[in-house]
Amino acid sequence: MDAPSPSAPWWGTAAAATQCEGAAPRSDWAGWEAEGRAPASRDGNGFRTRYADDLALLAEHGITHHRLTIEWARLEPSEGRWDEDEEAHLRRVLEAGRDAGVALWACLLHGSAPGWFTDDQRGWLDDKAATLTWPRHVDRVAEALGDLVAGWVPIHEPDLQARLAYGDGTFPPGRRSEDDERDARAALRAAEAEAARLLRGGGTPVAVAAHLGEPHEGAGLVVVSAPVDALETPLEQTAEALPDAGIVVVTGDPTGEGRVERAVSAVRDAHRDGVRVVGAFHLPAMDGYEWHRGFDARLGLFDRDRNPKDAVGALPSDAD
């Protein structure tokens, strides 16, 4: 196996927009909340107004990377209407990260989408979703915010998104069909690939899901997403299938003592064994909203009042 990358993997945090700032008013998830199909997300954990202090808090504890989600439904609440106030807000958030010394990666889709896209245009079952509607959005985000973004993750777990929304029916639009899941998965993978192609033109790192068995363009960066207790196997499989790719890990859950220590150990061991792990994000950064579990699940490194948990000390610093 190739030699490991020269420096140890960095550790950061991550969050979906709905988790940390509540559902966007015009999002499909807000529609589900209104219908009583999910608990009310309110303001998530308050990150929308507390972002500057929160990013400074991460830096204070040696966390120098954070993956936030740029919520499509806030930037384009109705088709073709770009919200310039939201763009300005996102630039302030990204600038606050820069000022705090936290490299902010941007995810463009994680769990929720505009209601007009999911409902009016049939979401990822629409023929134009991956080839027209989505690339237009990606281009505009890159143009508006790309100068402040440290790295891109176009779509959080495309295959999982397809299964939850079109196979299991537990996320909008709530479809339960093997055929729909298959078609949505193909569309989401195509959308991810097109976004990566567009975003790489800006020279900023782009990490895409490691679809094992599928061709990947060049080495690049791939994302391995897995719960804490299931990291070792996908890391080994990805390293074997894509030996030249750098790996970015996104991990979180399950609850329980020592879960962060187990994740750090798995990533460190993989790196020492020659796996090209570049960095890892623990999801979420702070306790907040957890989709169907509401506010009962407390999975963050910090509680809702911003008190650090013991798990924060388990993360290695950049100097380790």
mmCIF file of C-alpha atoms in Angstrom:
data_model
loop_
_atom_site.group_PDB
_atom_site.id
_atom_site.type_symbol
_atom_site.label_atom_id
_atom_site.label_comp_id
_atom_site.label_asym_id
_atom_site.label_seq_id
_atom_site.Cartn_x
_atom_site.Cartn_y
_atom_site.Cartn_z
ATOM 1 C CA MET A 1 0.000 0.000 0.000
ATOM 2 C CA ASP A 2 1.201 3.547 -0.664
ATOM 3 C CA ALA A 3 2.849 5.489 2.162
ATOM 4 C CA PRO A 4 0.550 7.577 4.329
ATOM 5 C CA SER A 5 0.201 11.294 3.798
ATOM 6 C CA PRO A 6 3.015 13.198 5.566
ATOM 7 C CA SER A 7 0.860 14.868 8.198
ATOM 8 C CA ALA A 8 -1.659 13.398 10.595
ATOM 9 C CA PRO A 9 -5.336 13.891 9.700
ATOM 10 C CA TRP A 10 -6.960 17.061 10.965
ATOM 11 C CA TRP A 11 -10.216 16.836 12.934
ATOM 12 C CA GLY A 12 -13.174 19.120 12.566
ATOM 13 C CA THR A 13 -16.918 19.238 13.073
ATOM 14 C CA ALA A 14 -19.955 19.293 10.802
ATOM 15 C CA ALA A 15 -23.680 20.030 10.841
ATOM 16 C CA ALA A 16 -26.702 20.085 8.581
ATOM 17 C CA ALA A 17 -28.363 23.500 8.361
ATOM 18 C CA THR A 18 -31.651 22.145 9.691
ATOM 19 C CA GLN A 19 -29.869 20.684 12.709
ATOM 20 C CA CYS A 20 -28.169 23.886 13.752
ATOM 21 C CA GLU A 21 -30.462 26.699 12.559
ATOM 22 C CA GLY A 22 -33.858 25.034 12.145
ATOM 23 C CA ALA A 23 -35.751 24.261 8.976
ATOM 24 C CA ALA A 24 -35.753 26.928 6.275
ATOM 25 C CA PRO A 25 -39.331 28.272 6.043
ATOM 26 C CA ARG A 26 -39.722 27.242 2.396
ATOM 27 C CA SER A 27 -37.944 23.884 2.670
ATOM 28 C CA ASP A 28 -39.538 20.479 2.202
ATOM 29 C CA TRP A 29 -38.641 19.610 5.796
ATOM 30 C CA ALA A 30 -40.536 22.665 7.087
ATOM 31 C CA GLY A 31 -43.526 21.321 5.166
ATOM 32 C CA TRP A 32 -43.187 18.012 6.970
ATOM 33 C CA GLU A 33 -43.015 19.763 10.313
ATOM 34 C CA ALA A 34 -46.166 21.726 9.453
ATOM 35 C CA GLU A 35 -47.935 18.455 8.622
ATOM 36 C CA GLY A 36 -46.881 16.899 11.926
ATOM 37 C CA ARG A 37 -44.608 14.353 10.265
ATOM 38 C CA ALA A 38 -41.520 15.528 12.173
ATOM 39 C CA PRO A 39 -40.855 17.401 15.423
ATOM 40 C CA ALA A 40 -40.570 21.180 15.165
ATOM 41 C CA SER A 41 -36.943 22.221 14.673
ATOM 42 C CA ARG A 42 -37.409 25.799 15.900
ATOM 43 C CA ASP A 43 -33.982 27.496 15.713
ATOM 44 C CA GLY A 44 -31.947 24.298 15.879
ATOM 45 C CA ASN A 45 -29.183 25.103 18.320
ATOM 46 C CA GLY A 46 -29.161 28.819 17.542
ATOM 47 C CA PHE A 47 -26.140 28.812 15.230
ATOM 48 C CA ARG A 48 -27.840 31.209 12.822
ATOM 49 C CA THR A 49 -27.457 34.101 15.284
ATOM 50 C CA ARG A 50 -24.556 32.739 17.335
ATOM 51 C CA TYR A 51 -22.267 31.712 14.493
ATOM 52 C CA ALA A 52 -19.413 34.116 15.267
ATOM 53 C CA ASP A 53 -19.195 33.047 18.914
ATOM 54 C CA ASP A 54 -19.650 29.388 17.965
ATOM 55 C CA LEU A 55 -16.837 29.441 15.424
ATOM 56 C CA ALA A 56 -14.584 31.230 17.908
ATOM 57 C CA LEU A 57 -15.473 28.538 20.463
ATOM 58 C CA LEU A 58 -14.421 25.789 18.057
ATOM 59 C CA ALA A 59 -11.103 27.532 17.462
ATOM 60 C CA GLU A 60 -10.587 28.023 21.194
ATOM 61 C CA HIS A 61 -10.768 24.246 21.610
ATOM 62 C CA GLY A 62 -8.359 23.553 18.764
ATOM 63 C CA ILE A 63 -10.996 22.662 16.164
ATOM 64 C CA THR A 64 -9.789 24.314 12.968
ATOM 65 C CA HIS A 65 -12.159 22.808 10.372
ATOM 66 C CA HIS A 66 -15.940 22.888 10.175
ATOM 67 C CA ARG A 67 -18.300 21.650 7.474
ATOM 68 C CA LEU A 68 -21.469 23.721 7.340
ATOM 69 C CA THR A 69 -24.431 23.244 5.042
ATOM 70 C CA ILE A 70 -25.482 26.022 2.675
ATOM 71 C CA GLU A 71 -29.263 25.658 2.706
ATOM 72 C CA TRP A 72 -30.632 25.739 -0.839
ATOM 73 C CA ALA A 73 -34.149 26.578 0.370
ATOM 74 C CA ARG A 74 -32.920 29.776 2.012
ATOM 75 C CA LEU A 75 -30.928 30.980 -0.991
ATOM 76 C CA GLU A 76 -33.655 30.116 -3.517
ATOM 77 C CA PRO A 77 -36.954 29.979 -1.572
ATOM 78 C CA SER A 78 -38.948 29.961 -4.795
ATOM 79 C CA GLU A 79 -37.672 28.879 -8.167
ATOM 80 C CA GLY A 80 -35.525 31.509 -9.807
ATOM 81 C CA ARG A 81 -35.679 33.960 -6.861
ATOM 82 C CA TRP A 82 -32.254 34.399 -5.308
ATOM 83 C CA ASP A 83 -32.268 35.835 -1.789
ATOM 84 C CA GLU A 84 -29.478 38.417 -1.662
ATOM 85 C CA ASP A 85 -29.966 38.942 2.074
ATOM 86 C CA GLU A 86 -29.266 35.253 2.640
ATOM 87 C CA GLU A 87 -26.187 35.471 0.443
ATOM 88 C CA ALA A 88 -24.956 38.384 2.555
ATOM 89 C CA HIS A 89 -25.644 36.405 5.732
ATOM 90 C CA LEU A 90 -23.667 33.417 4.457
ATOM 91 C CA ARG A 91 -20.749 35.642 3.544
ATOM 92 C CA ARG A 92 -20.751 36.976 7.104
ATOM 93 C CA VAL A 93 -20.697 33.416 8.444
ATOM 94 C CA LEU A 94 -17.827 32.415 6.164
ATOM 95 C CA GLU A 95 -15.905 35.579 7.034
ATOM 96 C CA ALA A 96 -16.398 34.841 10.739
ATOM 97 C CA GLY A 97 -14.840 31.428 10.176
ATOM 98 C CA ARG A 98 -11.874 33.002 8.429
ATOM 99 C CA ASP A 99 -11.454 35.540 11.245
ATOM 100 C CA ALA A 100 -11.598 32.772 13.862
ATOM 101 C CA GLY A 101 -9.047 30.656 12.017
ATOM 102 C CA VAL A 102 -11.541 27.901 11.186
ATOM 103 C CA ALA A 103 -11.462 26.536 7.636
ATOM 104 C CA LEU A 104 -15.091 26.297 6.539
ATOM 105 C CA TRP A 105 -16.082 23.561 4.110
ATOM 106 C CA ALA A 106 -19.460 23.884 2.423
ATOM 107 C CA CYS A 107 -21.965 21.095 1.836
ATOM 108 C CA LEU A 108 -24.659 22.011 -0.678
ATOM 109 C CA LEU A 109 -27.300 19.389 0.175
ATOM 110 C CA HIS A 110 -27.879 17.604 3.466
ATOM 111 C CA GLY A 111 -31.297 16.231 4.274
ATOM 112 C CA SER A 112 -33.536 19.056 3.053
ATOM 113 C CA ALA A 113 -34.256 20.893 -0.189
ATOM 114 C CA PRO A 114 -36.600 23.648 -1.387
ATOM 115 C CA GLY A 115 -40.256 22.705 -1.286
ATOM 116 C CA TRP A 116 -40.720 23.838 -4.878
ATOM 117 C CA PHE A 117 -38.003 21.421 -5.979
ATOM 118 C CA THR A 118 -39.204 18.394 -4.017
ATOM 119 C CA ASP A 119 -42.934 18.853 -4.521
ATOM 120 C CA ASP A 120 -43.535 20.938 -7.629
ATOM 121 C CA GLN A 121 -40.734 19.404 -9.706
ATOM 122 C CA ARG A 122 -40.754 15.847 -8.268
ATOM 123 C CA GLY A 123 -37.298 16.309 -6.753
ATOM 124 C CA TRP A 124 -34.665 13.870 -7.963
ATOM 125 C CA LEU A 125 -37.183 12.023 -10.107
ATOM 126 C CA ASP A 126 -37.437 14.990 -12.445
ATOM 127 C CA ASP A 127 -35.472 14.576 -15.682
ATOM 128 C CA LYS A 128 -33.974 18.077 -15.388
ATOM 129 C CA ALA A 129 -32.948 17.862 -11.716
ATOM 130 C CA ALA A 130 -29.366 16.675 -12.124
ATOM 131 C CA THR A 131 -28.632 18.277 -15.492
ATOM 132 C CA LEU A 132 -30.235 21.724 -15.259
ATOM 133 C CA THR A 133 -31.869 22.727 -11.967
ATOM 134 C CA TRP A 134 -29.097 21.578 -9.663
ATOM 135 C CA PRO A 135 -26.057 22.693 -11.739
ATOM 136 C CA ARG A 136 -27.591 26.168 -12.049
ATOM 137 C CA HIS A 137 -27.746 26.360 -8.254
ATOM 138 C CA VAL A 138 -24.202 25.034 -7.808
ATOM 139 C CA ASP A 139 -22.822 27.585 -10.240
ATOM 140 C CA ARG A 140 -24.526 30.461 -8.477
ATOM 141 C CA VAL A 141 -23.351 29.379 -5.015
ATOM 142 C CA ALA A 142 -19.783 29.011 -6.249
ATOM 143 C CA GLU A 143 -19.867 32.445 -7.822
ATOM 144 C CA ALA A 144 -21.354 34.080 -4.733
ATOM 145 C CA LEU A 145 -19.392 32.331 -1.985
ATOM 146 C CA GLY A 146 -16.536 30.369 -3.497
ATOM 147 C CA ASP A 147 -13.837 32.869 -2.536
ATOM 148 C CA LEU A 148 -14.495 32.159 1.163
ATOM 149 C CA VAL A 149 -14.940 28.369 1.051
ATOM 150 C CA ALA A 150 -12.046 26.113 2.091
ATOM 151 C CA GLY A 151 -13.498 22.959 0.559
ATOM 152 C CA TRP A 152 -16.690 21.526 -0.920
ATOM 153 C CA VAL A 153 -18.788 18.452 -0.181
ATOM 154 C CA PRO A 154 -21.528 18.712 -2.823
ATOM 155 C CA ILE A 155 -24.039 16.224 -1.364
ATOM 156 C CA HIS A 156 -24.028 14.507 2.012
ATOM 157 C CA GLU A 157 -24.372 10.751 1.411
ATOM 158 C CA PRO A 158 -26.258 10.699 -1.923
ATOM 159 C CA ASP A 159 -27.205 7.021 -1.649
ATOM 160 C CA LEU A 160 -28.586 7.481 1.861
ATOM 161 C CA GLN A 161 -30.565 10.527 0.715
ATOM 162 C CA ALA A 162 -32.131 8.428 -2.046
ATOM 163 C CA ARG A 163 -33.004 5.600 0.314
ATOM 164 C CA LEU A 164 -34.517 7.744 3.051
ATOM 165 C CA ALA A 165 -36.557 9.952 0.709
ATOM 166 C CA TYR A 166 -37.558 7.554 -2.062
ATOM 167 C CA GLY A 167 -37.200 4.054 -0.619
ATOM 168 C CA ASP A 168 -37.940 4.204 3.106
ATOM 169 C CA GLY A 169 -40.184 7.251 2.845
ATOM 170 C CA THR A 170 -38.835 8.779 6.062
ATOM 171 C CA PHE A 171 -37.655 12.037 4.434
ATOM 172 C CA PRO A 172 -39.452 14.246 1.899
ATOM 173 C CA PRO A 173 -41.043 13.468 -0.494
ATOM 174 C CA GLY A 174 -41.836 10.293 1.434
ATOM 175 C CA ARG A 175 -41.804 7.856 -1.480
ATOM 176 C CA ARG A 176 -41.631 4.095 -0.870
ATOM 177 C CA SER A 177 -40.633 2.516 -4.136
ATOM 178 C CA GLU A 178 -37.603 0.473 -5.151
ATOM 179 C CA ASP A 179 -37.805 1.924 -8.653
ATOM 180 C CA ASP A 180 -37.982 5.500 -7.344
ATOM 181 C CA GLU A 181 -35.057 4.873 -5.005
ATOM 182 C CA ARG A 182 -32.988 3.481 -7.878
ATOM 183 C CA ASP A 183 -33.815 6.430 -10.132
ATOM 184 C CA ALA A 184 -33.196 8.983 -7.376
ATOM 185 C CA ARG A 185 -29.879 7.367 -6.490
ATOM 186 C CA ALA A 186 -28.748 7.579 -10.105
ATOM 187 C CA ALA A 187 -29.828 11.228 -10.289
ATOM 188 C CA LEU A 188 -28.130 12.158 -7.014
ATOM 189 C CA ARG A 189 -24.898 10.494 -8.068
ATOM 190 C CA ALA A 190 -25.034 12.301 -11.396
ATOM 191 C CA ALA A 191 -25.762 15.581 -9.586
ATOM 192 C CA GLU A 192 -22.828 15.036 -7.262
ATOM 193 C CA ALA A 193 -20.489 14.318 -10.185
ATOM 194 C CA GLU A 194 -21.670 17.393 -12.086
ATOM 195 C CA ALA A 195 -21.265 19.592 -9.015
ATOM 196 C CA ALA A 196 -17.749 18.263 -8.480
ATOM 197 C CA ARG A 197 -16.875 19.007 -12.102
ATOM 198 C CA LEU A 198 -18.140 22.571 -11.801
ATOM 199 C CA LEU A 199 -16.587 23.267 -8.401
ATOM 200 C CA ARG A 200 -13.148 21.878 -9.213
ATOM 201 C CA GLY A 201 -12.784 24.679 -11.732
ATOM 202 C CA GLY A 202 -12.340 27.074 -8.828
ATOM 203 C CA GLY A 203 -9.263 25.302 -7.529
ATOM 204 C CA THR A 204 -10.784 24.541 -4.102
ATOM 205 C CA PRO A 205 -10.746 20.931 -2.811
ATOM 206 C CA VAL A 206 -13.894 18.944 -3.600
ATOM 207 C CA ALA A 207 -14.739 15.703 -1.767
ATOM 208 C CA VAL A 208 -17.328 13.303 -3.195
ATOM 209 C CA ALA A 209 -18.836 10.149 -1.754
ATOM 210 C CA ALA A 210 -16.796 6.984 -2.188
ATOM 211 C CA HIS A 211 -19.148 4.971 -4.401
ATOM 212 C CA LEU A 212 -17.206 1.737 -4.366
ATOM 213 C CA GLY A 213 -17.405 -0.152 -7.619
ATOM 214 C CA GLU A 214 -18.099 3.046 -9.551
ATOM 215 C CA PRO A 215 -15.451 4.908 -11.568
ATOM 216 C CA HIS A 216 -13.921 8.045 -10.028
ATOM 217 C CA GLU A 217 -12.268 10.785 -12.059
ATOM 218 C CA GLY A 218 -8.649 11.022 -10.959
ATOM 219 C CA ALA A 219 -7.537 10.548 -7.363
ATOM 220 C CA GLY A 220 -9.065 13.630 -5.807
ATOM 221 C CA LEU A 221 -10.833 13.463 -2.456
ATOM 222 C CA VAL A 222 -13.540 11.023 -1.466
ATOM 223 C CA VAL A 223 -15.804 11.051 1.585
ATOM 224 C CA VAL A 224 -16.265 8.034 3.803
ATOM 225 C CA SER A 225 -19.373 8.492 5.960
ATOM 226 C CA ALA A 226 -20.022 5.934 8.674
ATOM 227 C CA PRO A 227 -21.077 5.685 12.318
ATOM 228 C CA VAL A 228 -18.297 5.560 14.891
ATOM 229 C CA ASP A 229 -18.500 1.799 15.381
ATOM 230 C CA ALA A 230 -18.400 1.024 11.656
ATOM 231 C CA LEU A 231 -15.491 3.104 10.437
ATOM 232 C CA GLU A 232 -12.765 0.525 10.006
ATOM 233 C CA THR A 233 -14.377 -1.535 7.268
ATOM 234 C CA PRO A 234 -15.333 1.296 4.859
ATOM 235 C CA LEU A 235 -11.925 2.908 5.366
ATOM 236 C CA GLU A 236 -10.201 -0.341 4.426
ATOM 237 C CA GLN A 237 -12.517 -0.935 1.468
ATOM 238 C CA THR A 238 -12.045 2.596 0.154
ATOM 239 C CA ALA A 239 -8.273 2.469 0.499
ATOM 240 C CA GLU A 240 -8.220 -0.823 -1.394
ATOM 241 C CA ALA A 241 -10.547 0.340 -4.172
ATOM 242 C CA LEU A 242 -9.166 3.881 -4.513
ATOM 243 C CA PRO A 243 -5.535 3.764 -3.335
ATOM 244 C CA ASP A 244 -4.633 7.148 -4.825
ATOM 245 C CA ALA A 245 -7.561 9.081 -3.375
ATOM 246 C CA GLY A 246 -7.362 11.244 -0.297
ATOM 247 C CA ILE A 247 -10.085 10.409 2.205
ATOM 248 C CA VAL A 248 -12.215 12.800 4.236
ATOM 249 C CA VAL A 249 -14.178 11.063 6.992
ATOM 250 C CA VAL A 250 -17.597 12.173 8.245
ATOM 251 C CA THR A 251 -18.591 10.316 11.394
ATOM 252 C CA GLY A 252 -20.953 10.546 14.321
ATOM 253 C CA ASP A 253 -23.329 8.473 16.397
ATOM 254 C CA PRO A 254 -23.923 6.110 18.102
ATOM 255 C CA THR A 255 -24.449 7.532 21.549
ATOM 256 C CA GLY A 256 -22.368 6.125 24.343
ATOM 257 C CA GLU A 257 -19.220 6.747 26.300
ATOM 258 C CA GLY A 258 -15.996 6.684 24.357
ATOM 259 C CA ARG A 259 -17.532 7.085 20.905
ATOM 260 C CA VAL A 260 -15.269 9.985 19.898
ATOM 261 C CA GLU A 261 -12.216 8.182 21.223
ATOM 262 C CA ARG A 262 -13.164 5.153 19.102
ATOM 263 C CA ALA A 263 -13.512 7.304 16.001
ATOM 264 C CA VAL A 264 -10.164 9.010 16.580
ATOM 265 C CA SER A 265 -8.508 5.641 17.139
ATOM 266 C CA ALA A 266 -9.966 4.178 13.930
ATOM 267 C CA VAL A 267 -8.837 7.143 11.840
ATOM 268 C CA ARG A 268 -5.381 7.246 13.434
ATOM 269 C CA ASP A 269 -4.859 3.519 12.957
ATOM 270 C CA ALA A 270 -5.946 3.699 9.328
ATOM 271 C CA HIS A 271 -3.553 6.564 8.676
ATOM 272 C CA ARG A 272 -0.663 4.721 10.295
ATOM 273 C CA ASP A 273 -1.470 1.696 8.119
ATOM 274 C CA GLY A 274 -1.023 3.776 4.988
ATOM 275 C CA VAL A 275 -4.578 4.887 4.289
ATOM 276 C CA ARG A 276 -4.550 8.400 2.849
ATOM 277 C CA VAL A 277 -6.866 10.015 5.412
ATOM 278 C CA VAL A 278 -6.647 13.780 5.010
ATOM 279 C CA GLY A 279 -9.087 14.809 7.729
ATOM 280 C CA ALA A 280 -12.271 13.946 9.571
ATOM 281 C CA PHE A 281 -15.443 15.746 10.607
ATOM 282 C CA HIS A 282 -17.407 14.791 13.712
ATOM 283 C CA LEU A 283 -21.118 15.387 13.159
ATOM 284 C CA PRO A 284 -22.598 17.382 14.867
ATOM 285 C CA ALA A 285 -20.533 20.090 16.514
ATOM 286 C CA MET A 286 -23.164 21.013 19.090
ATOM 287 C CA ASP A 287 -26.312 19.466 20.453
ATOM 288 C CA GLY A 288 -29.299 20.549 18.432
ATOM 289 C CA TYR A 289 -32.078 19.161 16.297
ATOM 290 C CA GLU A 290 -31.770 15.568 15.103
ATOM 291 C CA TRP A 291 -34.476 15.119 12.466
ATOM 292 C CA HIS A 292 -37.099 12.615 13.673
ATOM 293 C CA ARG A 293 -35.516 12.460 17.138
ATOM 294 C CA GLY A 294 -36.054 16.169 17.695
ATOM 295 C CA PHE A 295 -33.992 17.513 20.578
ATOM 296 C CA ASP A 296 -33.771 14.252 22.546
ATOM 297 C CA ALA A 297 -30.541 13.018 20.942
ATOM 298 C CA ARG A 298 -27.493 14.836 22.274
ATOM 299 C CA LEU A 299 -24.666 13.886 19.970
ATOM 300 C CA GLY A 300 -22.536 17.046 19.851
ATOM 301 C CA LEU A 301 -19.114 17.781 21.258
ATOM 302 C CA PHE A 302 -20.713 20.767 23.011
ATOM 303 C CA ASP A 303 -24.094 20.957 24.676
ATOM 304 C CA ARG A 304 -26.780 23.440 23.646
ATOM 305 C CA ASP A 305 -25.437 25.959 26.169
ATOM 306 C CA ARG A 306 -21.993 25.671 24.535
ATOM 307 C CA ASN A 307 -20.390 23.806 27.410
ATOM 308 C CA PRO A 308 -17.695 21.437 26.122
ATOM 309 C CA LYS A 309 -18.178 17.747 26.827
ATOM 310 C CA ASP A 310 -15.364 15.415 27.802
ATOM 311 C CA ALA A 311 -15.317 14.160 24.208
ATOM 312 C CA VAL A 312 -13.787 17.447 23.024
ATOM 313 C CA GLY A 313 -10.560 16.506 24.756
ATOM 314 C CA ALA A 314 -10.405 13.288 22.762
ATOM 315 C CA LEU A 315 -9.866 15.124 19.487
ATOM 316 C CA PRO A 316 -6.200 15.429 18.552
ATOM 317 C CA SER A 317 -4.892 18.913 17.937
ATOM 318 C CA ASP A 318 -3.154 19.868 14.711
ATOM 319 C CA ALA A 319 0.130 19.523 16.564
ATOM 320 C CA ASP A 320 -0.474 15.876 17.548
#
